[in-house]
Short mmCIF file of C-alpha atoms (C1' of nucleotides) in Angstrom, two decimals:
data_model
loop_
_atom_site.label_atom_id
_atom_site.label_comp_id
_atom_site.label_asym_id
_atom_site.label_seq_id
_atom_site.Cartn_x
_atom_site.Cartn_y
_atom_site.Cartn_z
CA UNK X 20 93.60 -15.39 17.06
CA UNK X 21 91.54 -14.82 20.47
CA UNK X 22 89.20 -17.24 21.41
CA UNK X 23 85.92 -16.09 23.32
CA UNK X 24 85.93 -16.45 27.06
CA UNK X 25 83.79 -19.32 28.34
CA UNK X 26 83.42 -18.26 31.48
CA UNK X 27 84.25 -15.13 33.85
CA UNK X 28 84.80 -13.98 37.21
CA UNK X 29 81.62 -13.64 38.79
CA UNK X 30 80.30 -17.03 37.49
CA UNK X 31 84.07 -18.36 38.95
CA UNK X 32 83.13 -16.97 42.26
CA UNK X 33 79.41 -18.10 42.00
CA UNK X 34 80.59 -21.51 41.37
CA UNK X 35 82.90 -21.10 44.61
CA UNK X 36 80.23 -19.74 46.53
CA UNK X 37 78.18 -22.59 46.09
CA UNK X 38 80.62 -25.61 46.84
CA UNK X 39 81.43 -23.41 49.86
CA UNK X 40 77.83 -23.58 50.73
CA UNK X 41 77.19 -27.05 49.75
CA UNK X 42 79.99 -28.81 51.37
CA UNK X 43 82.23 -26.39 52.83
CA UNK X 44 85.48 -24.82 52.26
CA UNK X 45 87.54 -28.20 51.70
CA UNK X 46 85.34 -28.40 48.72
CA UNK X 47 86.04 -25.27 47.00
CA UNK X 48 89.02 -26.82 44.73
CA UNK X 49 90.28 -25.33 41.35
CA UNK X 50 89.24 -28.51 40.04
CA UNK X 51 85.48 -28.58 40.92
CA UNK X 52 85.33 -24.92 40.54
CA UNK X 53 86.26 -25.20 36.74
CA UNK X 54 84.48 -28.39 36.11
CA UNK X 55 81.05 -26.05 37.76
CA UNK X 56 81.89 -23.48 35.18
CA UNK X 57 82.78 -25.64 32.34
CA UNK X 58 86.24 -25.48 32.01
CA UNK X 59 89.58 -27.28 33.16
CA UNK X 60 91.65 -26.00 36.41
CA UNK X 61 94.37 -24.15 34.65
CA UNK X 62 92.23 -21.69 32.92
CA UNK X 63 90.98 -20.28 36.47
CA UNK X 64 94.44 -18.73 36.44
CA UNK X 65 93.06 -16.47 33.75
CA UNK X 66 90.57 -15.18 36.72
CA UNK X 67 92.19 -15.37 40.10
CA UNK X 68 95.78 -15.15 41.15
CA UNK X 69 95.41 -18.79 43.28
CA UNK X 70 92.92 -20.56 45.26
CA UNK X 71 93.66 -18.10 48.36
CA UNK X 72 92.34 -14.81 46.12
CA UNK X 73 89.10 -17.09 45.16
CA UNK X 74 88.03 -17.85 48.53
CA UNK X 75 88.64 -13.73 49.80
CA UNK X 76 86.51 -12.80 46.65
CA UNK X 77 83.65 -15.20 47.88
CA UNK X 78 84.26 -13.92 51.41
CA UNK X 79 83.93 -10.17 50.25
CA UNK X 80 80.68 -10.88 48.12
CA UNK X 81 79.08 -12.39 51.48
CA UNK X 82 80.67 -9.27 53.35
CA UNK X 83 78.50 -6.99 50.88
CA UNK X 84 75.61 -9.01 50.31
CA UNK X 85 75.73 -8.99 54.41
CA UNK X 86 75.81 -5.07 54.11
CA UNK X 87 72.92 -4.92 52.19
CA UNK X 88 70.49 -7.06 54.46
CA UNK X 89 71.85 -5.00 57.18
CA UNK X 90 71.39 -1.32 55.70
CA UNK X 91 67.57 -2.53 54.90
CA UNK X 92 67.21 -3.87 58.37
CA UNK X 93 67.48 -0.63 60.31
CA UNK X 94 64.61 1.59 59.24
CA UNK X 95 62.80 2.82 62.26
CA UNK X 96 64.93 5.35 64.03
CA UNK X 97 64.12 3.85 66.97
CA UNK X 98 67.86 3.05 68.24
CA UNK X 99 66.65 0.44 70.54
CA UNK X 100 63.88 -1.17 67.99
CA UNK X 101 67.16 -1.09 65.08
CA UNK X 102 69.10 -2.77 67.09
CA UNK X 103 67.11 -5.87 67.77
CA UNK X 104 66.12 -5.62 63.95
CA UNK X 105 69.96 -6.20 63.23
CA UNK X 106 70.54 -8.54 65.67
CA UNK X 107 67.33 -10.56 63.73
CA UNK X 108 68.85 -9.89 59.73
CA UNK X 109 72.35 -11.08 60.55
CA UNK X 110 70.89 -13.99 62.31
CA UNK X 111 68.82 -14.45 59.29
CA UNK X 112 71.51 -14.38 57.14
CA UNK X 113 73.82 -16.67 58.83
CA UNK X 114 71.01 -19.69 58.92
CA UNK X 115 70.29 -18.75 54.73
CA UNK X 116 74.28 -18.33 54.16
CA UNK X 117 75.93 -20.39 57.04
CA UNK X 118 78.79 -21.78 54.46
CA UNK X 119 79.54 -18.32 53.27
CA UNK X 120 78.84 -16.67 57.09
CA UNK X 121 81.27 -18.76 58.95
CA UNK X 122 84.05 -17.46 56.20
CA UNK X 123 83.41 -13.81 57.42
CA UNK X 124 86.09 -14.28 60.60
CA UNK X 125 87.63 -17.52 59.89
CA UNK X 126 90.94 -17.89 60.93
CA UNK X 127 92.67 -17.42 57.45
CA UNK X 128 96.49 -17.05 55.95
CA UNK X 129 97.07 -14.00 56.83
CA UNK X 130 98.05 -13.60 52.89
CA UNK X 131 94.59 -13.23 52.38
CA UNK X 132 92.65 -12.13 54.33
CA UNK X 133 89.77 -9.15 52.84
CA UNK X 134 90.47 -5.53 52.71
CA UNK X 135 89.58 -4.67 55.77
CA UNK X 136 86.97 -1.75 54.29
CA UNK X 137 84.70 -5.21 53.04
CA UNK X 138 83.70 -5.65 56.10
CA UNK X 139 83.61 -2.47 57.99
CA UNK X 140 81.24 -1.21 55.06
CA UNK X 141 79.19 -3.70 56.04
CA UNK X 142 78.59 -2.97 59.96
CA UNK X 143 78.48 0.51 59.13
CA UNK X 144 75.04 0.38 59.99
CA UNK X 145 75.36 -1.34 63.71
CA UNK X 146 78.08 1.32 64.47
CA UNK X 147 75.54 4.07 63.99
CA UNK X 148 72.62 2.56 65.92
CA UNK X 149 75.34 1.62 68.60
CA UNK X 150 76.29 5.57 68.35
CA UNK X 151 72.99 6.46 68.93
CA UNK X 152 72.31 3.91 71.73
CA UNK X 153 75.13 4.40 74.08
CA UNK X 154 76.26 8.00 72.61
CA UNK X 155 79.32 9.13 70.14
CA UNK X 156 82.29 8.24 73.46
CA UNK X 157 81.66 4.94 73.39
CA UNK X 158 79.71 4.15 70.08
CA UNK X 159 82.89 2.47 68.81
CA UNK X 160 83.25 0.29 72.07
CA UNK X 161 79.31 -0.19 72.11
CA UNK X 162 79.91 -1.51 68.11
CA UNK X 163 82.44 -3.74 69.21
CA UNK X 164 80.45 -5.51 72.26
CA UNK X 165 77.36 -6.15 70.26
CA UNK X 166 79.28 -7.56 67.03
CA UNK X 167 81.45 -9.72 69.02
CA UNK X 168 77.86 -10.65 70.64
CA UNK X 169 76.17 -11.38 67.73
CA UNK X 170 79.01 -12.83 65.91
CA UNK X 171 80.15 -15.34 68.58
CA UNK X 172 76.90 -16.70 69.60
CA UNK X 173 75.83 -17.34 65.31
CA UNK X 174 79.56 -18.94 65.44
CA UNK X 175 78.60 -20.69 68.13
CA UNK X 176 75.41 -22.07 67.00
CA UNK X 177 76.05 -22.65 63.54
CA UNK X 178 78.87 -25.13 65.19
CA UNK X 179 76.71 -26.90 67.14
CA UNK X 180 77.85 -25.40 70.19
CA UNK X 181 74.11 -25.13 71.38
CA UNK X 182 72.85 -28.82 70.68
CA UNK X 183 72.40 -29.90 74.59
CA UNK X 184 69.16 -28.14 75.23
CA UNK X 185 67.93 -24.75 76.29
CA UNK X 186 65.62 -22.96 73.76
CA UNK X 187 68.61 -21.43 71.38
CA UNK X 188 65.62 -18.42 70.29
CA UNK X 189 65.25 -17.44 73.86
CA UNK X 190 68.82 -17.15 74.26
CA UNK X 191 69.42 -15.01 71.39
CA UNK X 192 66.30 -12.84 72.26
CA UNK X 193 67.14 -12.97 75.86
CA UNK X 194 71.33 -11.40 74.43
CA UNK X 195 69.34 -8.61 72.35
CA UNK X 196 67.62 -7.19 75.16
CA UNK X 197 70.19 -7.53 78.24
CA UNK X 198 72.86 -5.89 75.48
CA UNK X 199 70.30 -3.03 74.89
CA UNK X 200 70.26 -2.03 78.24
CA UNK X 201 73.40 -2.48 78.68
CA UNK X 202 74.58 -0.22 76.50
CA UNK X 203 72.36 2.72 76.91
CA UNK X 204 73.90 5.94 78.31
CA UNK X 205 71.75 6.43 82.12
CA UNK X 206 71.30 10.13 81.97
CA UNK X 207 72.95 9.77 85.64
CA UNK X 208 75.32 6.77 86.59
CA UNK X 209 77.62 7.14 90.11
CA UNK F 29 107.91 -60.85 66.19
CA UNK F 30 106.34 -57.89 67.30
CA UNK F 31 108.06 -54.25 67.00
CA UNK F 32 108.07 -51.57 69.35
CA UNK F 33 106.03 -48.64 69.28
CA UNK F 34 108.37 -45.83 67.49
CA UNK F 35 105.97 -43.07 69.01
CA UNK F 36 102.64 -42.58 70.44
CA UNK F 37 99.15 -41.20 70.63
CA UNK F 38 100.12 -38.36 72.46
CA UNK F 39 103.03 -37.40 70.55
CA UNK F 40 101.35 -37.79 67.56
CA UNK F 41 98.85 -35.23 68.75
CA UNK F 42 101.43 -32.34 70.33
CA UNK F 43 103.17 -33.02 67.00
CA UNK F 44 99.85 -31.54 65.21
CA UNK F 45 98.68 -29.30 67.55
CA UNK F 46 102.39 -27.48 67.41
CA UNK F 47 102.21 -27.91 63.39
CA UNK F 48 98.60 -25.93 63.98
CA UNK F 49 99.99 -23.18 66.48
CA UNK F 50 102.93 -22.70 63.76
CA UNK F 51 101.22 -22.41 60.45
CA UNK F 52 97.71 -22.86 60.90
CA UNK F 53 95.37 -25.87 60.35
CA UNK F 54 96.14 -26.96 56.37
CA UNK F 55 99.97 -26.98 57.59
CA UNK F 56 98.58 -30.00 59.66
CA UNK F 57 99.33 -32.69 56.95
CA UNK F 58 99.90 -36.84 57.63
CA UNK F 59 103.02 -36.60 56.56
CA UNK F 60 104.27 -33.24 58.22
CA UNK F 61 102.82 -35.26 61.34
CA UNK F 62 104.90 -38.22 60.59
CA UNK F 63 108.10 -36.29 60.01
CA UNK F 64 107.73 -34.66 63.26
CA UNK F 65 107.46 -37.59 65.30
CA UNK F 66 109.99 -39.76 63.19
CA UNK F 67 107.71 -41.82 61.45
CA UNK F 68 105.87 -42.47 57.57
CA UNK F 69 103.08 -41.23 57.10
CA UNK F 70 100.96 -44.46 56.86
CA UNK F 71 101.64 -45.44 60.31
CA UNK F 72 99.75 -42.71 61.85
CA UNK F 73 96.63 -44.57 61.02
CA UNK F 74 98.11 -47.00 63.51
CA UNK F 75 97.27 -44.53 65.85
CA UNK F 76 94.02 -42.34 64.43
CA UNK F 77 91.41 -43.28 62.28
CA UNK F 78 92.30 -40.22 59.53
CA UNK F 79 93.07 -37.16 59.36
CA UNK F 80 89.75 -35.62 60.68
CA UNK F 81 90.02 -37.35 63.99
CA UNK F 82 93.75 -36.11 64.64
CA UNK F 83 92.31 -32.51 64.19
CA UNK F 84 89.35 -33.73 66.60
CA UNK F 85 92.10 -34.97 69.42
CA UNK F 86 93.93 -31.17 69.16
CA UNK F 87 90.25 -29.94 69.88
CA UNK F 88 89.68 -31.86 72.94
CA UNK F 89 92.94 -31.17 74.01
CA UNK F 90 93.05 -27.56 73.93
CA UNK F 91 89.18 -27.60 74.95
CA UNK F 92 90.89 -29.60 78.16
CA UNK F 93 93.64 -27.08 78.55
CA UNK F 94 91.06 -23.99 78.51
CA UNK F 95 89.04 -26.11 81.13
CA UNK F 96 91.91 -26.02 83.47
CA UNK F 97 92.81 -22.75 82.79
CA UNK F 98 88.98 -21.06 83.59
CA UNK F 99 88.60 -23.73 86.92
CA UNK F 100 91.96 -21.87 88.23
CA UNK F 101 90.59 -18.73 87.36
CA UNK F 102 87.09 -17.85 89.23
CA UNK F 103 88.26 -18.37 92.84
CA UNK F 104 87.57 -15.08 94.45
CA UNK F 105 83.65 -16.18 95.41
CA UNK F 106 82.59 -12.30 93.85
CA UNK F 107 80.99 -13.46 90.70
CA UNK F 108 81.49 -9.96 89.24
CA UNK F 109 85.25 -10.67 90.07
CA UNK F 110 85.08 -14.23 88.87
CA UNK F 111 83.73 -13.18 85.47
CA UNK F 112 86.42 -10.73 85.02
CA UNK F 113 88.65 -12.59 85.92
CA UNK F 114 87.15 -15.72 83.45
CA UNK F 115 87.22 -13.18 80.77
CA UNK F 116 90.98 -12.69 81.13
CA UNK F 117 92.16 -16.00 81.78
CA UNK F 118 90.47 -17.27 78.11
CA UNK F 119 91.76 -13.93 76.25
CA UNK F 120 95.63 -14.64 77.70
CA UNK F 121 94.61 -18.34 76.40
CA UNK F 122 93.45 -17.47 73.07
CA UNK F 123 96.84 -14.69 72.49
CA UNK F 124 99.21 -17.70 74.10
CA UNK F 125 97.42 -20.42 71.54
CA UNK F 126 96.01 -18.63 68.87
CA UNK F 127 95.80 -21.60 66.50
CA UNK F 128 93.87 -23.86 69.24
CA UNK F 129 91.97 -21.60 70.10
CA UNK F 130 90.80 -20.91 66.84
CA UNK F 131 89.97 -24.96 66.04
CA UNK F 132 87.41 -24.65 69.38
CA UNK F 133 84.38 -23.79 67.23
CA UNK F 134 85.20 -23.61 63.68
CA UNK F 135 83.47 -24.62 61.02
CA UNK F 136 84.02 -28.72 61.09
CA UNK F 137 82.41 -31.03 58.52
CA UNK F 138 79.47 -32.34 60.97
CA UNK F 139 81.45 -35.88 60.83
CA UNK F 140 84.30 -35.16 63.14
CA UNK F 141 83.03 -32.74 66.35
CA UNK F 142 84.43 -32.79 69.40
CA UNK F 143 82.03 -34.80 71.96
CA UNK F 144 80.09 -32.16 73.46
CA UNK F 145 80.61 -32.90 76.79
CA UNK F 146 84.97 -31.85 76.09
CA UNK F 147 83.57 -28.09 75.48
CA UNK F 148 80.98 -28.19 78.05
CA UNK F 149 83.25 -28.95 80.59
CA UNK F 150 85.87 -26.18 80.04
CA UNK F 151 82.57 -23.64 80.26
CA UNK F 152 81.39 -25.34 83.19
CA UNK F 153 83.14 -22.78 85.89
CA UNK F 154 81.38 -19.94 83.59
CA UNK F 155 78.42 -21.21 83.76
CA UNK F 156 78.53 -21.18 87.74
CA UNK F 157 79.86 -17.65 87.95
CA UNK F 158 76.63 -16.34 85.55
CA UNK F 159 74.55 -17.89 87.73
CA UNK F 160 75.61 -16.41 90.76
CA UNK F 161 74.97 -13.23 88.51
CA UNK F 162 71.61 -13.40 86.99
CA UNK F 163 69.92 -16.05 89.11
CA UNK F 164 69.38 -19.58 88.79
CA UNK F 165 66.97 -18.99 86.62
CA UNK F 166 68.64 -17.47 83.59
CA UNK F 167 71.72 -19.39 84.07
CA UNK F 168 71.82 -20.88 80.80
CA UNK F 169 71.03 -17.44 78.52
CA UNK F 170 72.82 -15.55 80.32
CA UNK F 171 76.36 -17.91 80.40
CA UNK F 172 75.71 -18.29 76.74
CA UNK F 173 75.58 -14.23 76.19
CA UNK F 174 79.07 -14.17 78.19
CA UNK F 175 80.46 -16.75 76.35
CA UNK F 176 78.89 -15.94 72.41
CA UNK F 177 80.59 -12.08 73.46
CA UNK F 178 84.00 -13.20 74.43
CA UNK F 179 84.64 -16.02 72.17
CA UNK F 180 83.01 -13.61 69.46
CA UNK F 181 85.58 -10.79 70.56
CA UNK F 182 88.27 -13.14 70.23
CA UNK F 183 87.90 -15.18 67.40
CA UNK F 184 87.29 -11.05 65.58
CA UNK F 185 90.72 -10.11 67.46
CA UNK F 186 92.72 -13.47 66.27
CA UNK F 187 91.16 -12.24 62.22
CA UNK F 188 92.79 -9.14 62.84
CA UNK F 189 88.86 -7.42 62.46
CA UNK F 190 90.21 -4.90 64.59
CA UNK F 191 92.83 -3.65 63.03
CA UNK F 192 91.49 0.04 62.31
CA UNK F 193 91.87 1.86 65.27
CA UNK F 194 90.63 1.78 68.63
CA UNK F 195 92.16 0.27 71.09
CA UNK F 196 91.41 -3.32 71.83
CA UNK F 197 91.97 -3.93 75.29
CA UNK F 198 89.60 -1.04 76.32
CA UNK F 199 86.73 -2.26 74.20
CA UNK F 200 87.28 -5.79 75.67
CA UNK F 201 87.47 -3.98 79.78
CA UNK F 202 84.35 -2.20 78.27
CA UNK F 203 82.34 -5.15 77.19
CA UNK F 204 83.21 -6.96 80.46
CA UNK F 205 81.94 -4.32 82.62
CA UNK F 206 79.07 -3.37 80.37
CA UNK F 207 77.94 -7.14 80.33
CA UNK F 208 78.13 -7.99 84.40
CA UNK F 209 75.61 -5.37 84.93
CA UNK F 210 73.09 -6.36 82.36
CA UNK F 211 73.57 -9.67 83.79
CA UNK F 212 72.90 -8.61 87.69
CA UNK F 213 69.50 -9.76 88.64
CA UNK F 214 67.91 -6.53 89.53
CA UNK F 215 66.79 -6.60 92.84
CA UNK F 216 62.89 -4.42 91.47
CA UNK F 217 62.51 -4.22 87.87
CA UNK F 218 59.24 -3.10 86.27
"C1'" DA Q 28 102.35 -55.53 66.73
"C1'" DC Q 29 104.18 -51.94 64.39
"C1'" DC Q 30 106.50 -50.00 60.34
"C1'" DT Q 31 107.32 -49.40 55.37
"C1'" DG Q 32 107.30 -48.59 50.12
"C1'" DA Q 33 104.31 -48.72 46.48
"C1'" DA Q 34 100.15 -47.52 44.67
"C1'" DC Q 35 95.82 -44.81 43.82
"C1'" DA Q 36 93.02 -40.86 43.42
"C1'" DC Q 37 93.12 -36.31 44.19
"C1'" DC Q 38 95.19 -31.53 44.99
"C1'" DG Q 39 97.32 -26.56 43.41
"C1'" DT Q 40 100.05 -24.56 40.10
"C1'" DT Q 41 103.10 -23.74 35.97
"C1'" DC Q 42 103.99 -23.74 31.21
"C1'" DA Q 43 104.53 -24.73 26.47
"C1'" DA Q 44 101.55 -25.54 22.79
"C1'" DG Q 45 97.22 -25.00 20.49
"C1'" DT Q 46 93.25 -21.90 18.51
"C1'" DA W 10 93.34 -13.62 24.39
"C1'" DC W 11 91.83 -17.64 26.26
"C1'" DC W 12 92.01 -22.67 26.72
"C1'" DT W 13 94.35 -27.15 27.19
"C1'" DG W 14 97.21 -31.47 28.35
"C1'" DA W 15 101.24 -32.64 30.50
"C1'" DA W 16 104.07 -32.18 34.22
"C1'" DC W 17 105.59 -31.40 39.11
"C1'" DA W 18 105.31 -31.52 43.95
"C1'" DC W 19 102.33 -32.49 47.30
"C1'" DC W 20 98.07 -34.61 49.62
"C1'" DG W 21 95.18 -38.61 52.30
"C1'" DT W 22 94.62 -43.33 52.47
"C1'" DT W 23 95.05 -48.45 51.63
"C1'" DC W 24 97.54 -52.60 51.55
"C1'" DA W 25 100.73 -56.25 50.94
"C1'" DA W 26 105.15 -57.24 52.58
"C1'" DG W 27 108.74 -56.83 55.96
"C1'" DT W 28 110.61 -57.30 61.03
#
DNA sequence: ACCTGAACACCGTTCAAGT
DNA sequence: ACCTGAACACCGTTCAAGT
């Protein structure tokens, strides 16, 4: 006779997402997971092949969320003025989300680690303001510079990398701009 | 009657930082650590406080290590060599210790950090060669944007983020070169 | 002074048994 | 079909007892 389920995947991963957020990834265990959702540690099985398959799931759902701030983010056309607009949301996002932003690159088994497409959907939108900044030869190269940018410096700061003094803002603001002119294609270079 | 010391401090660290390089940090357990250097687990606490202060000590170490490494690297007196040059030695760092080099700004529960002054140091011969580039000035921003972009690049290179296409070394030549001139302190600019 | 086994609370995961 | 307790192997950590 089947019972009802009590719970399901997305609250599973909901619950993940926010021990990962509350007290980091040590604290996402089967255990506290099924105790969020209201059930015992075995029956997660039901939901998730093993611990390793939880935490890529929350990974991907930050990895899309992420998308979706981005994809708003560049509206004007204005290659130069999207850029610094992207630069701002992922910053944005990584202060609201650091738990589930530091999971994005983290060093992981390689076992799991997400389908690559998770996250390449969401820089999709850098890659074509890149394209348009520093043209289609090097738009890939161009991606790749300002994400490692971006990435390494939230990384960075969200690790407390940046605590002896300096004004962290300017830093960023002062990154945005020398990368934007770094990048564009001079109708005539030597 | 006093015994003598079966192993030491810095055994008991290379024995974790090799458990690290091999299998990544949760293969760094007490009593993996004990095996290795001949010893139960509960006598590492003769030696460390927990657990969280052994992966702490691997930090500092390889922090130390890539200190030594960038200080041989920047000799030429160029500083458009020098950063080159930087940018190398800590990418043939990260591919030679992929594992410590991923601990150097993870996400840490805030309790066990390295002491600042471990990182600072290994970025201190950066930091001299940016400002030789931009000017005393923007010293600070602009070492930052060198290192946010190359530990960034890396720490996207160790996830295996580029794994579609491309081809890695020329986007990592390409940010190098891109970066030193947005850093040059133009001589006029408007 | 250092090392140890035993103990405790906690993990991830499997599985037979319940509904 | 889903949920559970019991079990197993493993964790980190403490502590009294050994030398």
């Amino acid at each position: 006779m089947p019972t009802p389920a009590r719970t399901s995947l997305a609250d599973v991963v909901a619950a993940a997402r926010s021990l990962i957020e509350a007290d980091g990834l040590e604290a996402l265990t089967m255990q506290r997971v099924a105790a969020t959702v209201g059930v015992r540690a075995p029956s997660l099985y039901k939901r998730v092949r093993n611990r390793g398959e939880l935490v890529r799931l929350v990974m991907q759902d930050a990895a899309r969320e992420l998308g979706d701030v981005l994809s708003a983010a560049a509206t004007t056309g204005d290659p130069r003025r999207d850029l610094a607009a992207l630069a701002r949301a992922v910053r944005a996002f990584a202060h609201a989300h650091p738990g589930a932003y530091g999971l994005l690159f983290a060093p992981m088994p390689d076992a799991w680690r997400p389908e690559p497409a998770a996250l390449d959907a969401a820089i999709d939108p850098l890659l074509r303001t890149t394209a348009a900044l520093a043209g289609p030869d090097e738009a890939l190269e161009a991606a790749r510079t300002v994400v490692a940018w971006a990435h390494g410096f939230l990384v960075m700061e969200l690790a407390g990398a940046f605590r002896l003094g300096g004004d962290v803002d300017r830093a960023y603001a002062y990154g945005i701009k020398r990368l934007t002119e770094a990048l564009v294609r001079e109708p005539s270079r030597k």
